[in-house]
C-alpha positions as a Markdown table, in Angstrom:
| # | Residue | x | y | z |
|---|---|---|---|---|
| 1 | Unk | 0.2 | -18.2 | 17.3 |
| 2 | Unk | 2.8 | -15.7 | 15.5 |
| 3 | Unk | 1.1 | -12.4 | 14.1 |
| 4 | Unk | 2.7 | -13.6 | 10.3 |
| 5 | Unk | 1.4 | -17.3 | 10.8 |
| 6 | Unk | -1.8 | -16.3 | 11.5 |
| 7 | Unk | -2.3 | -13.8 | 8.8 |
| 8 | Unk | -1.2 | -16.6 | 6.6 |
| 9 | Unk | -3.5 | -18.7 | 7.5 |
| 10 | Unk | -6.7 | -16.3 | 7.3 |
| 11 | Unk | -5.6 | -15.2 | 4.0 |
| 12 | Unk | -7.5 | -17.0 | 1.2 |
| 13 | Unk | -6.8 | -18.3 | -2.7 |
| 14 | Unk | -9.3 | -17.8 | -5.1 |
| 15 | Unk | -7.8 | -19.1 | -8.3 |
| 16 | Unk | -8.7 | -17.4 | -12.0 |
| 17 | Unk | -9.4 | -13.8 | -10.0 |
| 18 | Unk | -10.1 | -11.3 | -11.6 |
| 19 | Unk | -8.9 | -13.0 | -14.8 |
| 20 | Unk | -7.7 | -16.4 | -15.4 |
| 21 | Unk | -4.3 | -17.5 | -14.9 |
| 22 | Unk | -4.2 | -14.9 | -11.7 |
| 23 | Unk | -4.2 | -17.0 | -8.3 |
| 24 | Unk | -5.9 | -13.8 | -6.1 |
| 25 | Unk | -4.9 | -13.3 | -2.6 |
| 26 | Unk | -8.1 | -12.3 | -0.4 |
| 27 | Unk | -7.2 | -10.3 | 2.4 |
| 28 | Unk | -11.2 | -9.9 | 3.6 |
| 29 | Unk | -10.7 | -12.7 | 6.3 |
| 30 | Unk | -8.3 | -10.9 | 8.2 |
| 31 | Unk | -11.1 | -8.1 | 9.2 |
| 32 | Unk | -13.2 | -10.8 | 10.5 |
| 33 | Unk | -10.6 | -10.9 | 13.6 |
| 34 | Unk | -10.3 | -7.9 | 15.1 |
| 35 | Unk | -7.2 | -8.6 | 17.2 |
| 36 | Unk | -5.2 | -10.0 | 14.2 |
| 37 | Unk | -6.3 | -5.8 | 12.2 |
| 38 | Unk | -4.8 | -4.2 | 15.8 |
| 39 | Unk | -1.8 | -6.3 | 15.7 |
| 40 | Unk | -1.4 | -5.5 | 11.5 |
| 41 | Unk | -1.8 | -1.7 | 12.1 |
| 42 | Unk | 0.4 | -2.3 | 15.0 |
| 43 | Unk | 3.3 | -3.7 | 13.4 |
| 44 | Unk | 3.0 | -0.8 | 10.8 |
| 45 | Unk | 2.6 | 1.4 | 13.1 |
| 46 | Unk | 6.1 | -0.1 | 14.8 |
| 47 | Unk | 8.0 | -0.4 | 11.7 |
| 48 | Unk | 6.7 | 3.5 | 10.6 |
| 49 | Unk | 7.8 | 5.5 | 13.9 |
| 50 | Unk | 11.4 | 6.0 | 13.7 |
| 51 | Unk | 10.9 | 7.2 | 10.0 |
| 52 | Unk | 9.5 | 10.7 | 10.3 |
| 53 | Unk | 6.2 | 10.9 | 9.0 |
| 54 | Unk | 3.8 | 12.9 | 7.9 |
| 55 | Unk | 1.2 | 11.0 | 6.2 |
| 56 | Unk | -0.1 | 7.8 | 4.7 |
| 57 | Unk | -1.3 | 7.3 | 1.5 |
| 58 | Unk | -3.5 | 4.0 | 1.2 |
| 59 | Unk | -4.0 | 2.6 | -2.4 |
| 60 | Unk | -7.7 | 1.9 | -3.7 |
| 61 | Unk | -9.5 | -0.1 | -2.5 |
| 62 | Unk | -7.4 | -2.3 | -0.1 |
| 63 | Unk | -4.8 | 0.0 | 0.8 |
| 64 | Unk | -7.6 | 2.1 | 2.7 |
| 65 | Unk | -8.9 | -0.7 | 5.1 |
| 66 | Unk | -5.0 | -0.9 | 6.8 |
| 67 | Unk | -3.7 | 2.3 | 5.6 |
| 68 | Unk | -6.6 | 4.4 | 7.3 |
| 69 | Unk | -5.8 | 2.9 | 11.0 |
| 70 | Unk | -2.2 | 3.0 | 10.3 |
| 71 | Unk | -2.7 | 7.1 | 10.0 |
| 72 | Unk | -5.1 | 7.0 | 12.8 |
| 73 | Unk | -2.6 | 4.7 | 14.9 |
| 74 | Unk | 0.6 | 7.0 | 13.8 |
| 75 | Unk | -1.6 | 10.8 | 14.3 |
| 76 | Unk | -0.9 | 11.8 | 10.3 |
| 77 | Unk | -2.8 | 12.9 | 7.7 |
| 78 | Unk | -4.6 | 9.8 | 5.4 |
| 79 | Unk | -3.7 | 10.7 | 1.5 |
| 80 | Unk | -6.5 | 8.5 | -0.5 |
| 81 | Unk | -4.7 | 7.4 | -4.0 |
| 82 | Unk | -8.0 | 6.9 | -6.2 |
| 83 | Unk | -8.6 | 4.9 | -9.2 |
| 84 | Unk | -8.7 | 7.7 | -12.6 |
| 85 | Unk | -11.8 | 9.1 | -12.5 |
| 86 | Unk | -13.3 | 8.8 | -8.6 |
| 87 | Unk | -11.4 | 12.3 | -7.3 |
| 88 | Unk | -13.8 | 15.1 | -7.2 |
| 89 | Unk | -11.0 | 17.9 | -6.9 |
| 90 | Unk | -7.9 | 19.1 | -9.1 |
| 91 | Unk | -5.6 | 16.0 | -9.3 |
| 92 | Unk | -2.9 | 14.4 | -11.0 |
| 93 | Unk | -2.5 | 11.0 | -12.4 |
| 94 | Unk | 0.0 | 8.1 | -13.1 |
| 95 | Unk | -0.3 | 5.4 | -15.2 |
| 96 | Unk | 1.0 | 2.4 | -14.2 |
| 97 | Unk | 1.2 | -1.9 | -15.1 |
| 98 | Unk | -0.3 | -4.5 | -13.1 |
| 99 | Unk | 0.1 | -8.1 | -12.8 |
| 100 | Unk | -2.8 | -8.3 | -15.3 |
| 101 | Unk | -3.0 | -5.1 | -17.1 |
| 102 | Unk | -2.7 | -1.6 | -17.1 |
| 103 | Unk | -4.5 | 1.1 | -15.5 |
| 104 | Unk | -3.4 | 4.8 | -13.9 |
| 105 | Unk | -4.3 | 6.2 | -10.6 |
| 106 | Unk | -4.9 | 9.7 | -8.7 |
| 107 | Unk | -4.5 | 12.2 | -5.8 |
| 108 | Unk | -5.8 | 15.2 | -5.1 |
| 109 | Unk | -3.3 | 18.1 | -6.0 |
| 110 | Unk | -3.5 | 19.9 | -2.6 |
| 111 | Unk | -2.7 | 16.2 | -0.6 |
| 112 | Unk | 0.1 | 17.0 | 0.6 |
| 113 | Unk | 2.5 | 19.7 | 2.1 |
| 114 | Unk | 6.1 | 20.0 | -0.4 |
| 115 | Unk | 8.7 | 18.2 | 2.0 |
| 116 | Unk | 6.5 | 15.8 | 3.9 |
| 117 | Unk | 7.4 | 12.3 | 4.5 |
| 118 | Unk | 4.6 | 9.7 | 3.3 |
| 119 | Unk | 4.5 | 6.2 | 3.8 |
| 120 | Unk | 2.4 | 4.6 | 0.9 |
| 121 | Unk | 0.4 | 1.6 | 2.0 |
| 122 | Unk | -1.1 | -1.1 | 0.4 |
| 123 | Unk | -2.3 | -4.9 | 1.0 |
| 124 | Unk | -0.4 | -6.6 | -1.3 |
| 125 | Unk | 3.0 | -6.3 | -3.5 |
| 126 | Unk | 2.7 | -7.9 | -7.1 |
| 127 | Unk | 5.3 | -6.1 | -9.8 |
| 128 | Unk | 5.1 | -2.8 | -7.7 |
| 129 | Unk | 3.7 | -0.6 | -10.4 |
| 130 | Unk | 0.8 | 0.3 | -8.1 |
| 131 | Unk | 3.4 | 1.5 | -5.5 |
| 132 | Unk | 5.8 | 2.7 | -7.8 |
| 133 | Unk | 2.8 | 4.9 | -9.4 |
| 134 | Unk | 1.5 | 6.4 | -6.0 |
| 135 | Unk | 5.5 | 6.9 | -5.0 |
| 136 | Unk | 5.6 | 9.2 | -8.1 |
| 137 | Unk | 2.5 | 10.7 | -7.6 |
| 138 | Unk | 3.9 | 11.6 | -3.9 |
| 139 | Unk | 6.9 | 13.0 | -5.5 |
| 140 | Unk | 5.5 | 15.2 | -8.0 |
| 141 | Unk | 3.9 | 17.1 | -5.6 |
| 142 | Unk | 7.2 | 17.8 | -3.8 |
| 143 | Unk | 6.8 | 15.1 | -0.8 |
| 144 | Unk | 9.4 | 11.9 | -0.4 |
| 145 | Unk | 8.5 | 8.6 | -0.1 |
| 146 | Unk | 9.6 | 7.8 | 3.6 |
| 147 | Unk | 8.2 | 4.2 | 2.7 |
| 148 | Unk | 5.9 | 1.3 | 1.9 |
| 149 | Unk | 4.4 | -1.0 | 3.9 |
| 150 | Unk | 2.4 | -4.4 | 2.6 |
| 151 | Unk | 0.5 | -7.1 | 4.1 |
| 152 | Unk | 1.7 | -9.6 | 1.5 |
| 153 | Unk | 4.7 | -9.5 | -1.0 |
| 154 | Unk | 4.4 | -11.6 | -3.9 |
| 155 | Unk | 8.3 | -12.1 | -4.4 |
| 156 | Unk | 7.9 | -14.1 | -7.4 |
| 157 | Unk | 6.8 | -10.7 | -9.5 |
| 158 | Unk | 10.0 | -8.8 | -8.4 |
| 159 | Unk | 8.1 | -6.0 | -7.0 |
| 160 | Unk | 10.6 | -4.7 | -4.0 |
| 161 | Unk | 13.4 | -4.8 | -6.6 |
| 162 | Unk | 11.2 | -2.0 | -8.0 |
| 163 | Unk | 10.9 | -0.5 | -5.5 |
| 164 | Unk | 14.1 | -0.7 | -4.1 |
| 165 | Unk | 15.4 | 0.6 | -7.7 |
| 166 | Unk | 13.3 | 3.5 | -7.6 |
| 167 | Unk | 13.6 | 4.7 | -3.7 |
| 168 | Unk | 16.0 | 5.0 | -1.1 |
| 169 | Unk | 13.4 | 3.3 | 1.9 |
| 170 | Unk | 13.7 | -0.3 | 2.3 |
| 171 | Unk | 10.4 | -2.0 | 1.9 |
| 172 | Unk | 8.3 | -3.3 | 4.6 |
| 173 | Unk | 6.2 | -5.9 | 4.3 |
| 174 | Unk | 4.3 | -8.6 | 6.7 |
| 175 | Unk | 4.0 | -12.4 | 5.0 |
| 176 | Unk | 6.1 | -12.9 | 1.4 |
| 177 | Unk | 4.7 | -16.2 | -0.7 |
């Protein structure tokens, strides 16, 4: 079976998550198969070559699980981009809107090098403000965003149109629903 049908059909629904109205998409099964996380990180790991990179920054909590391996896989640096509040060191923040709220995230001031090229990772793509927020983050601290990589794209919440607004990398992604 096809890498993208597969994924889709290990990921899982779980309606009224966190809040109601929300129709969660629960990446968890995909770790239970270990061939189908080497051929993920794989893909990534594919799709990132070519572009020149010097590190990945995974988005908490998700974001880590792939985005770790996809470092590993690639030989980079892994930037963790925390949730306000869970960085022990100097940091900056970004607020940001999700599908179902607001909240802002971190990284450490002294992540990255000024001119390196990160590739920010996360599972999935809602409206993009998660993305959007790390992208900025990566920026302030004089690095370019060389680009984003998702398991899942939720095209309905116009997310890569964000994106694509906001930076000059095209958006990479794995399964869109």
């Amino acid at each position: 079976m096809p890498l993208k049908e597969k994924i889709k059909t290990l990921i899982r629904d779980v309606p009224d998550f966190p809040k109601p109205g929300i129709l969660f998409k629960d990446i968890t099964p995909l770790l239970e198969d270990p061939s189908v996380v080497r051929q993920i990180v794989q893909e990534f790991a594919n799709h990132c070559r070519n572009l020149n990179v010097n590190a990945v920054a995974g988005i908490e909590a998700r974001g880590f699980l792939f985005g770790f391996l996809l470092a590993q896989e690639l030989g980079v640096p892994f930037i963790p981009v925390r949730k306000s509040g869970r960085l022990p060191y100097k940091k900056i923040s970004q607020s940001y809107d999700l599908e179902y709220g607001s909240a802002s995230i971190e990284m450490h001031e002294d992540a990255l090098e000024h001119g390196w090229r990160v590739v920010v990772h996360d599972d999935l793509l809602a409206t993009g403000g998660t993305a959007n927020a790390a992208g900025k983050l990566i920026e302030t601290l004089g690095g370019e965003v060389a680009g984003f990589c998702f398991v899942v794209d939720l095209s309905f919440l116009n997310g890569l149109k964000l994106l694509r607004e906001n930076y000059k990398c095209e958006p990479h992604y794995l399964i869109q629903y």
